[in-house]
mmCIF file of C-alpha atoms in Angstrom:
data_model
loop_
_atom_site.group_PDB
_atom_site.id
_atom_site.type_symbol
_atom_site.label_atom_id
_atom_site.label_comp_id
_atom_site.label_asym_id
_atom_site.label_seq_id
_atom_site.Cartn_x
_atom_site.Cartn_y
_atom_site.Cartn_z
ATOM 1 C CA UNK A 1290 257.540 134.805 20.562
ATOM 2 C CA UNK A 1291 254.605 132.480 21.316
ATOM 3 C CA UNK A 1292 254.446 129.931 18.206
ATOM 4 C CA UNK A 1293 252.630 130.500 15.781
ATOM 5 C CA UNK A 1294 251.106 133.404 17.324
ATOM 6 C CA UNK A 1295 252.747 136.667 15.235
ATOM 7 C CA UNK A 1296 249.906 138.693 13.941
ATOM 8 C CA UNK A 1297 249.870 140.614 10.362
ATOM 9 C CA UNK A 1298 247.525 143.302 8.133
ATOM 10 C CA UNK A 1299 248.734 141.523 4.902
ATOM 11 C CA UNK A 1300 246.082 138.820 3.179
ATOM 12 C CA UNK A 1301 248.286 135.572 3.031
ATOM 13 C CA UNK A 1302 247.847 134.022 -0.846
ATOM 14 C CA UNK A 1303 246.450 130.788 0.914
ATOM 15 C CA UNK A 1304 243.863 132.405 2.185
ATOM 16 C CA UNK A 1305 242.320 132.577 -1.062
ATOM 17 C CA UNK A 1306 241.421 128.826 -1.195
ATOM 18 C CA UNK A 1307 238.555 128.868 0.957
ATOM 19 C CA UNK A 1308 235.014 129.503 0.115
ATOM 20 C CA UNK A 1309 234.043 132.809 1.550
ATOM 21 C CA UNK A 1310 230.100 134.325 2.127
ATOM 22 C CA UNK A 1311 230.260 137.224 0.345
ATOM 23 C CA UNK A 1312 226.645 138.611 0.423
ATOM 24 C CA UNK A 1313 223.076 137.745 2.185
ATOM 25 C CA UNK A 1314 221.527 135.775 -0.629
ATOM 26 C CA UNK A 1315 218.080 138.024 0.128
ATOM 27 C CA UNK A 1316 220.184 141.783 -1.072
ATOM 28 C CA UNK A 1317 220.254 139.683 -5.017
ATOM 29 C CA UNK A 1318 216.542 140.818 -5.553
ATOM 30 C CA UNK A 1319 214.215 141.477 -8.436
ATOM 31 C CA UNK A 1320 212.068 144.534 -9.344
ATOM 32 C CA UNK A 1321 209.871 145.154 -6.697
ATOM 33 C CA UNK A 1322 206.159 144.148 -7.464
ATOM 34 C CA UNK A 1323 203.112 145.956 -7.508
ATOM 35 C CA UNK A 1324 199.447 144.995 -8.245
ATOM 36 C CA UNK A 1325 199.788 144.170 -11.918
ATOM 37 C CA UNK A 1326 202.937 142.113 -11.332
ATOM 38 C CA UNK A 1327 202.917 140.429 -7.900
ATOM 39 C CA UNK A 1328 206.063 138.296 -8.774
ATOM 40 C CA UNK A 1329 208.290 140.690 -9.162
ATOM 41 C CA UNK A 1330 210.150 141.560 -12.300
ATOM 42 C CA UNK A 1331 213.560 140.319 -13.084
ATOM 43 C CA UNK A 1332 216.574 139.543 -10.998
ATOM 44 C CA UNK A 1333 218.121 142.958 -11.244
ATOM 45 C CA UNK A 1334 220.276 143.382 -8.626
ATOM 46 C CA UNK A 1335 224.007 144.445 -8.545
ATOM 47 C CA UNK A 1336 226.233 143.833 -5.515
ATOM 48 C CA UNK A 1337 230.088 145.198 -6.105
ATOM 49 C CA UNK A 1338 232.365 144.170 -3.087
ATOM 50 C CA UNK A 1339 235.998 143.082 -2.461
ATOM 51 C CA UNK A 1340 237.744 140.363 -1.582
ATOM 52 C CA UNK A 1341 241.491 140.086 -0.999
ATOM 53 C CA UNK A 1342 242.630 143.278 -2.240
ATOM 54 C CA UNK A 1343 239.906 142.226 -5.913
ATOM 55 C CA UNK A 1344 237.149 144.277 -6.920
ATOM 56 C CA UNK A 1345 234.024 141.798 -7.923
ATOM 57 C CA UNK A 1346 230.322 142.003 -8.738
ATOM 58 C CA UNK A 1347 227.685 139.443 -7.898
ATOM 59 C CA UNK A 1348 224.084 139.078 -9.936
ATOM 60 C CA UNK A 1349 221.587 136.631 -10.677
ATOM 61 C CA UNK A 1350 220.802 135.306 -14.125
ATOM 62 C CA UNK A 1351 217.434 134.792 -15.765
ATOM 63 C CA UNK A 1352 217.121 131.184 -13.710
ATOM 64 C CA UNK A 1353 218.016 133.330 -10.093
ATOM 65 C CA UNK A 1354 221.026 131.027 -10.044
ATOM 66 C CA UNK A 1355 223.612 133.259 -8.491
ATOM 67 C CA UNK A 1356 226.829 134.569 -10.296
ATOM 68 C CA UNK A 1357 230.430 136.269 -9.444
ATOM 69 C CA UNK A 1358 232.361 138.218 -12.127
ATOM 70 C CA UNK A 1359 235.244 140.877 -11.736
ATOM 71 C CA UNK A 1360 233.693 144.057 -11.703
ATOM 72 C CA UNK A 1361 236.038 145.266 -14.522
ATOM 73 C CA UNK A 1362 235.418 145.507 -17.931
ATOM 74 C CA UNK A 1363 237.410 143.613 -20.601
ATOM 75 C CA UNK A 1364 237.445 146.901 -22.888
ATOM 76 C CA UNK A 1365 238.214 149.954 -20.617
ATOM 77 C CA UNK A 1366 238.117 148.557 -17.087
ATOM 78 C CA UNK A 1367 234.887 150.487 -16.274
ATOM 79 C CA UNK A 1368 233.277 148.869 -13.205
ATOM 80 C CA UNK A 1369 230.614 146.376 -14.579
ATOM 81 C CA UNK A 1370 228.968 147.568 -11.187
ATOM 82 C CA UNK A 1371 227.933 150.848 -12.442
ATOM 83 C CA UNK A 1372 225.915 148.795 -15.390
ATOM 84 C CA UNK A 1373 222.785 147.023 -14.885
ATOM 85 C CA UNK A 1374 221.249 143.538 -15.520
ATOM 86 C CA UNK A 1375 219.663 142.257 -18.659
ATOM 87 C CA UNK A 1376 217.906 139.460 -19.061
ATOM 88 C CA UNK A 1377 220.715 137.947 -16.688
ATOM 89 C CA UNK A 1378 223.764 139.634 -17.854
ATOM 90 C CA UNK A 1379 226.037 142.566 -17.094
ATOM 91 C CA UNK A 1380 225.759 145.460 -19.465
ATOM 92 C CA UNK A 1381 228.587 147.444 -18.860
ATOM 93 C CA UNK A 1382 227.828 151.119 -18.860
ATOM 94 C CA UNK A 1383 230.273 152.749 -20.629
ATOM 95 C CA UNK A 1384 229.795 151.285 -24.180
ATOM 96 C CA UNK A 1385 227.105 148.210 -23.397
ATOM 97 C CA UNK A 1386 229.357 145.411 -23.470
ATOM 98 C CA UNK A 1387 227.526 142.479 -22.385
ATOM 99 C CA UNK A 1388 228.892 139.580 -20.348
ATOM 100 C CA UNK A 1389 227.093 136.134 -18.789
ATOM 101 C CA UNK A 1390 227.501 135.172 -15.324
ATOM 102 C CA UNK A 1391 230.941 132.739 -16.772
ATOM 103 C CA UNK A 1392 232.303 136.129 -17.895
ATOM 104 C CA UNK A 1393 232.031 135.483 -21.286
ATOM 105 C CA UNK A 1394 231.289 138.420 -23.370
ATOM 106 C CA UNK A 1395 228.260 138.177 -25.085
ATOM 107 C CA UNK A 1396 227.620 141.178 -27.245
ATOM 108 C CA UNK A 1397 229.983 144.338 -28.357
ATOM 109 C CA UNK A 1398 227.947 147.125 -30.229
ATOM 110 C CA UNK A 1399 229.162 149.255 -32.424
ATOM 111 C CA UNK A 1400 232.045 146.934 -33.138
ATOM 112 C CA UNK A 1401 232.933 143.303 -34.928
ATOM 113 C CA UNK A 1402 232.132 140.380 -32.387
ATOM 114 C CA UNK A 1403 235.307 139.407 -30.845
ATOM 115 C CA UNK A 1404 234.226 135.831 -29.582
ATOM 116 C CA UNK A 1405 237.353 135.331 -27.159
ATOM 117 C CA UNK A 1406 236.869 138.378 -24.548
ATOM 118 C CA UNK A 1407 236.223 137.370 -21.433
ATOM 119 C CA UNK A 1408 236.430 138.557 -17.780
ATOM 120 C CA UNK A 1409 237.270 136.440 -14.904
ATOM 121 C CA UNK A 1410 234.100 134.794 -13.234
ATOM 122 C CA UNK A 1411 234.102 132.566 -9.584
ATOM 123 C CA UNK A 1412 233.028 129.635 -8.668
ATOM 124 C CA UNK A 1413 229.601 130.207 -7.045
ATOM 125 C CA UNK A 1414 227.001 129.133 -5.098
ATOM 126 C CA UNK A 1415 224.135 129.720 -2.876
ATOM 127 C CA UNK A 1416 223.960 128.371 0.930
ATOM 128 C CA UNK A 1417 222.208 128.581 3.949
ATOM 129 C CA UNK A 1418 221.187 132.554 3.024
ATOM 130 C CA UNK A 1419 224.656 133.031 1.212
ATOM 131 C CA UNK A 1420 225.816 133.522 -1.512
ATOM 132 C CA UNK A 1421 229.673 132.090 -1.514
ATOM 133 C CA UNK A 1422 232.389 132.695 -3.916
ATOM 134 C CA UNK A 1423 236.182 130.759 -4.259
ATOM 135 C CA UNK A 1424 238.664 133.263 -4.920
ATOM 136 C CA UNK A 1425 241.557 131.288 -5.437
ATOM 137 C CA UNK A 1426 243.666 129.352 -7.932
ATOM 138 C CA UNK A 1427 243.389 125.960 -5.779
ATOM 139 C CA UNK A 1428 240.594 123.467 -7.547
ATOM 140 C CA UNK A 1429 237.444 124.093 -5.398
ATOM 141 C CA UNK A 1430 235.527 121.003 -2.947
ATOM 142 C CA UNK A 1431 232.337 120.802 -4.268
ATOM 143 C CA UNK A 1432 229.768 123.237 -1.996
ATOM 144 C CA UNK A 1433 230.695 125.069 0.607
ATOM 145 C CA UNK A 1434 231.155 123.267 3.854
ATOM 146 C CA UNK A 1435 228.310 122.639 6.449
ATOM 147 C CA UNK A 1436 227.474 125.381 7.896
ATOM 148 C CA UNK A 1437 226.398 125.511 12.054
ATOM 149 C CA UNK A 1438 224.131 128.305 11.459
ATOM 150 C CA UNK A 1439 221.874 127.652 8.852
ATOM 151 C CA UNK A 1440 219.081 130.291 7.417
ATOM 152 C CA UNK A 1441 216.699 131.211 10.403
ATOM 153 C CA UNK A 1442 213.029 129.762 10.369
ATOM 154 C CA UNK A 1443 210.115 132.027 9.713
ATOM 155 C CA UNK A 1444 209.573 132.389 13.192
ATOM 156 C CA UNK A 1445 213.118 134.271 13.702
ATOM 157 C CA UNK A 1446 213.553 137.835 12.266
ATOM 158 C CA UNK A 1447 216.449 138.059 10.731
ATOM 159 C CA UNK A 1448 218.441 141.511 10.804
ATOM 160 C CA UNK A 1449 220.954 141.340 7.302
ATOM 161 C CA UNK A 1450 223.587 144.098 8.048
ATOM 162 C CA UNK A 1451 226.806 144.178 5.365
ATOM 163 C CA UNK A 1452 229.759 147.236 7.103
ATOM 164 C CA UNK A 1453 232.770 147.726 5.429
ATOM 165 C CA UNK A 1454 235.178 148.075 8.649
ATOM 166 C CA UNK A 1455 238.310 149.571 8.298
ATOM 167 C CA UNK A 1456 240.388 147.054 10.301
ATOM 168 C CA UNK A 1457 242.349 143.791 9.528
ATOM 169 C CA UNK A 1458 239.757 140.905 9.625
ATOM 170 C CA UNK A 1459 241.964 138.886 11.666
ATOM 171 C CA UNK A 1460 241.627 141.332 14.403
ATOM 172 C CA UNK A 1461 238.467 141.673 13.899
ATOM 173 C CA UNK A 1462 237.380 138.040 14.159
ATOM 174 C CA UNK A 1463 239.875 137.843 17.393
ATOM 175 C CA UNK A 1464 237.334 140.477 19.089
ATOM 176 C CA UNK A 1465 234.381 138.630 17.853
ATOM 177 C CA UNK A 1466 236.005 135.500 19.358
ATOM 178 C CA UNK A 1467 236.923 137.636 22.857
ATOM 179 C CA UNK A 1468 234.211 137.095 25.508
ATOM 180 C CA UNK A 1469 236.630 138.606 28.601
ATOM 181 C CA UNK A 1470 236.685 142.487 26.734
ATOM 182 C CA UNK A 1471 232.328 142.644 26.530
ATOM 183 C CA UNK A 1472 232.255 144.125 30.439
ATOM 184 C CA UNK A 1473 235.132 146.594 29.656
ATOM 185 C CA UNK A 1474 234.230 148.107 26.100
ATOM 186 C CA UNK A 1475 230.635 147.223 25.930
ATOM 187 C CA UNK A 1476 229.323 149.365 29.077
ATOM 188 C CA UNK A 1477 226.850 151.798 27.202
ATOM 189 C CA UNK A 1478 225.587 148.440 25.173
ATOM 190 C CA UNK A 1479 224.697 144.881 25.479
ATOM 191 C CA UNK A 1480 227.089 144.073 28.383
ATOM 192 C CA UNK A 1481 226.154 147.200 30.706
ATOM 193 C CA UNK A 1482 225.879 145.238 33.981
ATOM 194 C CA UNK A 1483 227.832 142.335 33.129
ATOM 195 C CA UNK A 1484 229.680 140.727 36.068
ATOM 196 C CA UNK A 1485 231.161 138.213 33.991
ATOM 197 C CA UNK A 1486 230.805 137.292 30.484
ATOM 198 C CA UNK A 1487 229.701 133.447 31.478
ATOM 199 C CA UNK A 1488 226.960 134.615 33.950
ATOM 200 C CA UNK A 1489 224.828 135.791 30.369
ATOM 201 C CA UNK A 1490 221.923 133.739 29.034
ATOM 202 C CA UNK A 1491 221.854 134.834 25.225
ATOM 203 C CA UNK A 1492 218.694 134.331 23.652
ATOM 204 C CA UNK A 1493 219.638 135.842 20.210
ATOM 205 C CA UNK A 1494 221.189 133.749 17.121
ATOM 206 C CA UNK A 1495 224.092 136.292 15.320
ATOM 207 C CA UNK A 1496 226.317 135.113 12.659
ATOM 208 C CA UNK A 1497 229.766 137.328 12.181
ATOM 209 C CA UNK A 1498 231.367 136.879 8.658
ATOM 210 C CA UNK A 1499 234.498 138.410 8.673
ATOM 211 C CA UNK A 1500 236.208 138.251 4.808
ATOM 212 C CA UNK A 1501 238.982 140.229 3.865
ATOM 213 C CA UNK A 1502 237.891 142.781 1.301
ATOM 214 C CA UNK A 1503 241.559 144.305 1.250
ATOM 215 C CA UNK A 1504 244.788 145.034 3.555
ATOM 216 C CA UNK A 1505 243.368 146.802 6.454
ATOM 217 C CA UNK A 1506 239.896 146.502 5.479
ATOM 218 C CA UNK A 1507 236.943 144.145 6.383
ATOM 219 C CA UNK A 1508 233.458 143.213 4.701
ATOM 220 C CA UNK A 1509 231.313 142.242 8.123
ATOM 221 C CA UNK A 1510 228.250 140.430 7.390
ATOM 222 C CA UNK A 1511 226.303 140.214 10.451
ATOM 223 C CA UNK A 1512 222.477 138.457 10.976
ATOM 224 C CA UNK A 1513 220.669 138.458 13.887
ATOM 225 C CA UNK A 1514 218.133 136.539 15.070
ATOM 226 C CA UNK A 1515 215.943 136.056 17.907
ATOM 227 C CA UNK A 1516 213.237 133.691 19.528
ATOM 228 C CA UNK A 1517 211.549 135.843 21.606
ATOM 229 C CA UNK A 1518 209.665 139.128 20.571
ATOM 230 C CA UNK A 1519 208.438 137.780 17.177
ATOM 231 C CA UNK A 1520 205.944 140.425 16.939
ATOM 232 C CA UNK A 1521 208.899 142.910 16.185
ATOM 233 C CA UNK A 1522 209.157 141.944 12.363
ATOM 234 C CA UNK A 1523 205.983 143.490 11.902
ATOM 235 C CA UNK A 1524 207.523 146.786 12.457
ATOM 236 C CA UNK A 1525 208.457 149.018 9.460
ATOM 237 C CA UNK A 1526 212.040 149.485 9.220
ATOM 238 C CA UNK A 1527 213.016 147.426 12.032
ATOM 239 C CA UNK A 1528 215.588 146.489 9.888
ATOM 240 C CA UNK A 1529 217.278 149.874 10.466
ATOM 241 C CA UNK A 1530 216.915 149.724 14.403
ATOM 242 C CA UNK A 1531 218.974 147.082 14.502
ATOM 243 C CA UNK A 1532 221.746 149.116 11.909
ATOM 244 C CA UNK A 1533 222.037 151.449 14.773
ATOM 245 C CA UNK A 1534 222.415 148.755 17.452
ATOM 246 C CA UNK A 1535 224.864 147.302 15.800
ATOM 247 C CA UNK A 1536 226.946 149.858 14.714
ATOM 248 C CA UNK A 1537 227.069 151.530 18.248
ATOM 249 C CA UNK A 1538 228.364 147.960 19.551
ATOM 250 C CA UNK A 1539 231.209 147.908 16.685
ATOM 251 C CA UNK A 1540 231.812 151.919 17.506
ATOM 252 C CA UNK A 1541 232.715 150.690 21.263
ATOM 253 C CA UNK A 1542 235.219 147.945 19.632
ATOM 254 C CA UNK A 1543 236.724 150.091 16.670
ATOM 255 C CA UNK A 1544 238.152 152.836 18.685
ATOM 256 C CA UNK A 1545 240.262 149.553 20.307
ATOM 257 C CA UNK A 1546 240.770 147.598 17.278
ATOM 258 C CA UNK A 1547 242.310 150.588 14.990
ATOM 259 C CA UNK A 1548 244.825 151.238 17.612
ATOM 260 C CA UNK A 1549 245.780 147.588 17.488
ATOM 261 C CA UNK A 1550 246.165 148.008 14.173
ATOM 262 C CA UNK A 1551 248.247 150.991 14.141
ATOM 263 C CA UNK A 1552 250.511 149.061 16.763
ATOM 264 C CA UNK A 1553 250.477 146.593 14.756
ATOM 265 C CA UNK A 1554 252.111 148.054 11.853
ATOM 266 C CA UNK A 1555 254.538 149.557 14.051
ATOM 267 C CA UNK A 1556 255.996 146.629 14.925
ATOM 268 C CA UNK A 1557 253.604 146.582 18.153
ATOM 269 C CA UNK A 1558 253.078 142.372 19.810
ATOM 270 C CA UNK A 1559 248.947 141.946 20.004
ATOM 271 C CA UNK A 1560 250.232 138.612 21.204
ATOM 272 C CA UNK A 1561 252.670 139.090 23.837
ATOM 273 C CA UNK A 1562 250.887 137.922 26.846
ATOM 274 C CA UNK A 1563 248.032 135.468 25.680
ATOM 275 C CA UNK A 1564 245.855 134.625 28.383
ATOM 276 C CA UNK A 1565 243.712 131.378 29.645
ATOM 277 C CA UNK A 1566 240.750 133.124 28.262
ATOM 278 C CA UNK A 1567 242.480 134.091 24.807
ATOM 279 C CA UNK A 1568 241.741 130.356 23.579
ATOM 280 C CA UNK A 1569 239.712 131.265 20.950
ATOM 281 C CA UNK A 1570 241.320 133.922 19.542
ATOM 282 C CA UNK A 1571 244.554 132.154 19.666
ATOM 283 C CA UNK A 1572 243.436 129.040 17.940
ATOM 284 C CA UNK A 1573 241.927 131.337 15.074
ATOM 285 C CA UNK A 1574 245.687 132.788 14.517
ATOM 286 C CA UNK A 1575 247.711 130.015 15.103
ATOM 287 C CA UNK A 1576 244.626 128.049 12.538
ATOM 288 C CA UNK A 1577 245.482 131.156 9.987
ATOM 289 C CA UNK A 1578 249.238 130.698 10.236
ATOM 290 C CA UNK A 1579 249.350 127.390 9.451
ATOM 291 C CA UNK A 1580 246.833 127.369 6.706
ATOM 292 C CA UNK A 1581 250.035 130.286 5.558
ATOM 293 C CA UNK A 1582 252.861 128.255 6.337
ATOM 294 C CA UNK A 1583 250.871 125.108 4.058
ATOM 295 C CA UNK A 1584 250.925 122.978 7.134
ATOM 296 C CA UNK A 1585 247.253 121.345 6.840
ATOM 297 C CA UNK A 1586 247.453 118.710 9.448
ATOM 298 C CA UNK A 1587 248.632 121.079 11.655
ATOM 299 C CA UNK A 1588 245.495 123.955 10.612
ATOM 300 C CA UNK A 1589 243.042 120.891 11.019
ATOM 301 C CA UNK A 1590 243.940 120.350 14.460
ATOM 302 C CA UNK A 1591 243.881 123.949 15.655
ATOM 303 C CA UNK A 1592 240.139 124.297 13.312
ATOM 304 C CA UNK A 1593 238.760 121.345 14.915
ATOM 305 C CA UNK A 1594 239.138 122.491 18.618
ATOM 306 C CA UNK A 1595 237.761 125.891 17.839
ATOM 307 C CA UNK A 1596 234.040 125.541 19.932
ATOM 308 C CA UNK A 1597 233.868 125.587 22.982
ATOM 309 C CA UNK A 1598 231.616 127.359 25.906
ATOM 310 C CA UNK A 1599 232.154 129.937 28.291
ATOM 311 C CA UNK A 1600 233.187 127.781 31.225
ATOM 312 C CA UNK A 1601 236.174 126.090 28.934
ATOM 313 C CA UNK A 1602 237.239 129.424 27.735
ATOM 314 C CA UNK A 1603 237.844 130.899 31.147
ATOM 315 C CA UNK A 1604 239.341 127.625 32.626
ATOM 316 C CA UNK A 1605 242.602 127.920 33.902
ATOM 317 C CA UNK A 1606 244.653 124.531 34.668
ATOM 318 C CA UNK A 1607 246.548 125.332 37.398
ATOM 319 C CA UNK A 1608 248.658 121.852 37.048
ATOM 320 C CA UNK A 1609 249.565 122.822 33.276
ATOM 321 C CA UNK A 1610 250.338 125.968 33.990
ATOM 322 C CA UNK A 1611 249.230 129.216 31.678
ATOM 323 C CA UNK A 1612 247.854 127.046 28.899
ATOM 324 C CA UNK A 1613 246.215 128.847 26.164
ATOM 325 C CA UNK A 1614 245.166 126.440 23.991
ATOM 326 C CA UNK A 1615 245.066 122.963 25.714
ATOM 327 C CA UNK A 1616 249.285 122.278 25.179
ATOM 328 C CA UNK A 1617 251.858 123.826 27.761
ATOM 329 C CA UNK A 1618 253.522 126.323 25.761
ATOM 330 C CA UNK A 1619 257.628 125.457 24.648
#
């Protein structure tokens, strides 16, 4: 077996100290306006979603400062979700408990105040169009880290699309990260035509956020922007065009990616015979399994040689040999 290179559907515990984008800060929104109130009325919103295998709900308080609480109740673990927002809190809708965006619990009717309930909240924040939670038990760094794709200028129209994808993230991200399958599984889509993956000029800015909602499942955040055809944004529910553009490219991938998966838990190898042109993808899981194994000078090496461009990823080194990630394999 190629080092660090065995594959697995189950969400390592380390995984959890990272901060993860968990939502396109613009889906947090107030009431919509209308003439009498242009502004809008309050922060309203309610985004449930999972991360590693939790069920959690993100709001706004009265400020618009962003918030992350489990979307359980402290009484009868009714989904907070199914509640609404007052005056920046949760009211839970099965008997209006209320709780702030540090999970306290601020108000029980019909009962005696109990001043110690609580539910657990994460540490948030807000980020180039993010908003970003830290799941795990580790103490947080401060913000999230720079980010090479921050929000788009007004000039770009951004397309927001959230899919829940029923595959391991880690295979998904190794797809993402896999220029060499576009001319094979992408031939009714964007890479109809394609000689070779390096031979394309991309003129569109996408961001793929891959977070692990649960074993087997994936929360895909995906924005897409573009410098040419401004005009575009203009058009009513553009926003939906591109929902069907994407998911016909994902459809092409899925059928592949689910049968990895189902190999996968079989016992199947997705990395028996990595290739020059598997850099990427290899880097990501041999990254992964050594953030799992608590090696962190060894994840930090891997992380740091993780860009490069087309020409790099297809090079082959004839004097090294069949040299996947810049060291001649043991």
């Amino acid at each position: 077996m190629h080092r660090h290179l065995k594959s697995s559907v189950e969400i390592e515990p380390s995984l959890k100290n990272f901060w993860y984008p968990t939502e396109f800060s613009s889906k947090l929104t107030k009431t919509p306006g209308s003439l009498l109130n242009v502004a809008g009325g309050p922060w309203d919103t309610l985004v449930p979603f999972e991360l590693c295998g939790e069920p959690w709900v993100l709001f706004r308080n009265e400020q618009g400062a962003p918030s992350c609480i489990k979307d359980q109740c402290a009484h009868r673990a009714c989904p907070l979700s199914a509640g609404k927002v007052i005056a920046g809190q949760v009211q839970c809708p099965y008997h209006g408990w209320k709780f702030d965006g540090d999970g306290s619990c601020t108000e029980m009717p019909s009962t005696r105040f109990n001043p110690n309930v609580a539910v657990t909240a994460l540490p948030c924040a807000e980020k180039d169009g993010f908003i970003w939670v830290w799941p795990g038990e580790a103490v947080p760094d401060e913000r999230p880290p720079p980010s090479n794709h921050p929000l788009p200028t007004p000039a770009y129209h951004p397309a927001e699309i959230m899919v829940d994808v029923p595959v391991e993230h880690g295979l998904l991200i190794e797809n993402l990260l896999d220029l060499a399958h576009a001319p094979f599984t992408h031939t009714s889509t964007f890479a109809r035509g394609w000689p070779v993956p390096e031979a394309v000029t991309f003129h569109a800015n996408k961001v793929h956020v891959c977070m692990p909602s649960k074993t087997g499942h994936t929360r895909l955040l995906y924005r897409m922007s573009m410098d040419f055809i401004g005009w575009m944004r203009y058009i009513p529910s553009i926003d939906k065009v591109w929902q069907s553009v994407a998911a016909q490219v994902l459809g092409e991938d899925m059928a592949l990616i689910t049968g990895q998966q189902d190999r996968l838990e079989r016992g199947g190898d997705t990395w028996a015979n990595p290739m020059p042109y598997d850099k990427l993808g290899v880097r990501y899981r041999r990254w992964r399994n050594s953030v799992a194994d608590g090696d962190e000078a060894e994840a930090w090496s891997y992380a740091r040689s993780a860009k490069m461009g087309a020409g790099e990823l297809f090079s082959v080194d004839e004097e090294e040999g069949l040299d996947v990630d810049g060291q001649v394999e043991n």
